[in-house]
Structures are given as structure tokens and as C-alpha cells.
Amino acid sequence: MSKLILIVEDEPDLVENLDYNLRREGFEADAALTGQQALARLHERPLPDLIVLDLMLPDLSGFEICRRVRADQTTRHIPILMLTARGEDHERVEGFEAGADDYVVKPFNVRELMLRVRAVLRRSEGPDDAPALDQVSFGRLRVDFPAVRVWIDDEPISLTALEFRLLETLFTRRGRAQSREVLLSDVWDIQADVMTRTVDTHIKRLREKLGPCGPYIETLRGIGYRFCATPPDL
């Protein structure tokens, strides 16, 4: 079944261009020209599999829409790719802090954008019949990296593509301290000197979703974070 992409963009010509290229790549596409239209569409079914979101809309900012999507239990799992002419470091950081999974600056290469769409979708969902190979158990946590799936006490949990990438980065380096600067570079691909709470915000969200396994991610004051080397008794 084709993946459904919701385009949230107020420029009709760009919407037409994105719709054409997404459908040419085998996706289904829907569009909203304002933030309110986008939020209304998210109360309909089927839900989109990914949102391509402009920041500069006539009514609501893309940042606000992103925050609302992440705050709603029914939509928080939907990956968001921000597509905007605003490419300053602090704006990219704000986008990731709001909950975006990827950030593409206009003007963009269509082929690169399609590859990024596929990459975000691939990270956000694994097939239901994925084999058990390559699954790693760690205490009460079980992760299938190829299938992008996570379980706690054999109960599946839903992570966004970015949250899974953050978990994978920390987990594969367990027992080793990771500074905020290293995580910004390796998870968000941001080389920025701006002050940011991006890492802290996403660590908090990830811990909340991991529930009883949240303490596996340790805070190192003045340094950053570390995934514990061995499972603690919880």
C-alpha cells in the first residue's frame, strides 16, 4: 500500500510540484494550504505517513503546527520533514526542538528531497513481519535495528524517526559519555555554536516513551548523556 504524504505549503505552484514528484515516486499525496487546514486534516482518516511542513504559513507557524502534532497522542508518531527557505542554524535548531525529524532548506534538489522522504519513512516504520534477526535485548528493552522497532517487556512502543536515531546512537555507544555537541552532530547533523536545548528536549521525550527503561539513559552533569553499560535493576 502506498504511503500517504501530507504537504503543508501555501504556495500552490510548489504544492503542485511536490504532488507531482511524490506521486511519480509511488506515494499518495494530500495538501493543506494553511496551518488550520493541516490540523483539521489530521482529524480525518487515514492519517498521513509523513508530513512535509513549510514554516511560513499565513495563519500558524510551522513550529507551532509541529509542536501540536507532537503533543497529540494520535499524531505524535507521524514523522515531520520541514521544508523552508529559513535555513539559519538557530531556525534549524528550533525546528528540531519542536519535534521535526528532518529539515530541508529551499531551494532544494527534488531527487535529494525524495531520498530524504524515503529515509525518514524507513527510519520511522519497520515491517510487521520483520524477522527476529538482529534484535538486541538489554534488560527490559528489546530493539530491532533493521526493522526500526522497540519493545519494553515485549510491549511495542512507538518512536519517531528522530527518537529512534537518538536511541540507536546512545545504545550502540553504551557505557561511553556523549556530549550534547557530539549528539547534535551525529543525530541532527547540526554543527552549531548556538545555545540549544534540542538534545535535552528529545532526551526527555525519549525517556518518557521508554517508561521503566528511561533510567537506562544517564545524565552526566556538565558533560552530556550516557546509555548505561549494563542494565540496572529496575
mmCIF file with all atom_site columns, C-alpha atoms in Angstrom, residues 9 18 32 36 50 54 56 60 85-86 91 104 149 152 206 226:
data_model
loop_
_atom_site.group_PDB
_atom_site.id
_atom_site.type_symbol
_atom_site.label_atom_id
_atom_site.label_alt_id
_atom_site.label_comp_id
_atom_site.label_asym_id
_atom_site.label_entity_id
_atom_site.label_seq_id
_atom_site.pdbx_PDB_ins_code
_atom_site.Cartn_x
_atom_site.Cartn_y
_atom_site.Cartn_z
_atom_site.occupancy
_atom_site.B_iso_or_equiv
_atom_site.pdbx_formal_charge
_atom_site.auth_seq_id
_atom_site.auth_comp_id
_atom_site.auth_asym_id
_atom_site.auth_atom_id
_atom_site.pdbx_PDB_model_num
ATOM 1  C CA . GLU A 1 9   ? 2.540  24.588 1.994  1.00 0.00 ? 9   GLU A CA 1
ATOM 2  C CA . LEU A 1 18  ? 5.704  18.312 -4.766 1.00 0.00 ? 18  LEU A CA 1
ATOM 3  C CA . ALA A 1 32  ? -3.182 21.786 3.059  1.00 0.00 ? 32  ALA A CA 1
ATOM 4  C CA . GLN A 1 36  ? -5.624 25.266 10.279 1.00 0.00 ? 36  GLN A CA 1
ATOM 5  C CA . LEU A 1 50  ? 4.658  11.690 6.805  1.00 0.00 ? 50  LEU A CA 1
ATOM 6  C CA . ASP A 1 54  ? 6.555  24.670 5.488  1.00 0.00 ? 54  ASP A CA 1
ATOM 7  C CA . MET A 1 56  ? 5.975  30.322 6.858  1.00 0.00 ? 56  MET A CA 1
ATOM 8  C CA . LEU A 1 60  ? 0.141  29.409 12.075 1.00 0.00 ? 60  LEU A CA 1
ATOM 9  C CA . ALA A 1 85  ? 13.530 28.942 2.969  1.00 0.00 ? 85  ALA A CA 1
ATOM 10 C CA . ARG A 1 86  ? 14.615 29.714 6.538  1.00 0.00 ? 86  ARG A CA 1
ATOM 11 C CA . GLU A 1 91  ? 15.958 28.157 12.945 1.00 0.00 ? 91  GLU A CA 1
ATOM 12 C CA . VAL A 1 104 ? 15.410 20.742 4.165  1.00 0.00 ? 104 VAL A CA 1
ATOM 13 C CA . ARG A 1 149 ? 11.126 -1.446 16.210 1.00 0.00 ? 149 ARG A CA 1
ATOM 14 C CA . ILE A 1 152 ? 9.611  -2.880 26.578 1.00 0.00 ? 152 ILE A CA 1
ATOM 15 C CA . LEU A 1 206 ? 12.679 9.576  24.726 1.00 0.00 ? 206 LEU A CA 1
ATOM 16 C CA . ARG A 1 226 ? 25.406 8.075  28.551 1.00 0.00 ? 226 ARG A CA 1
#
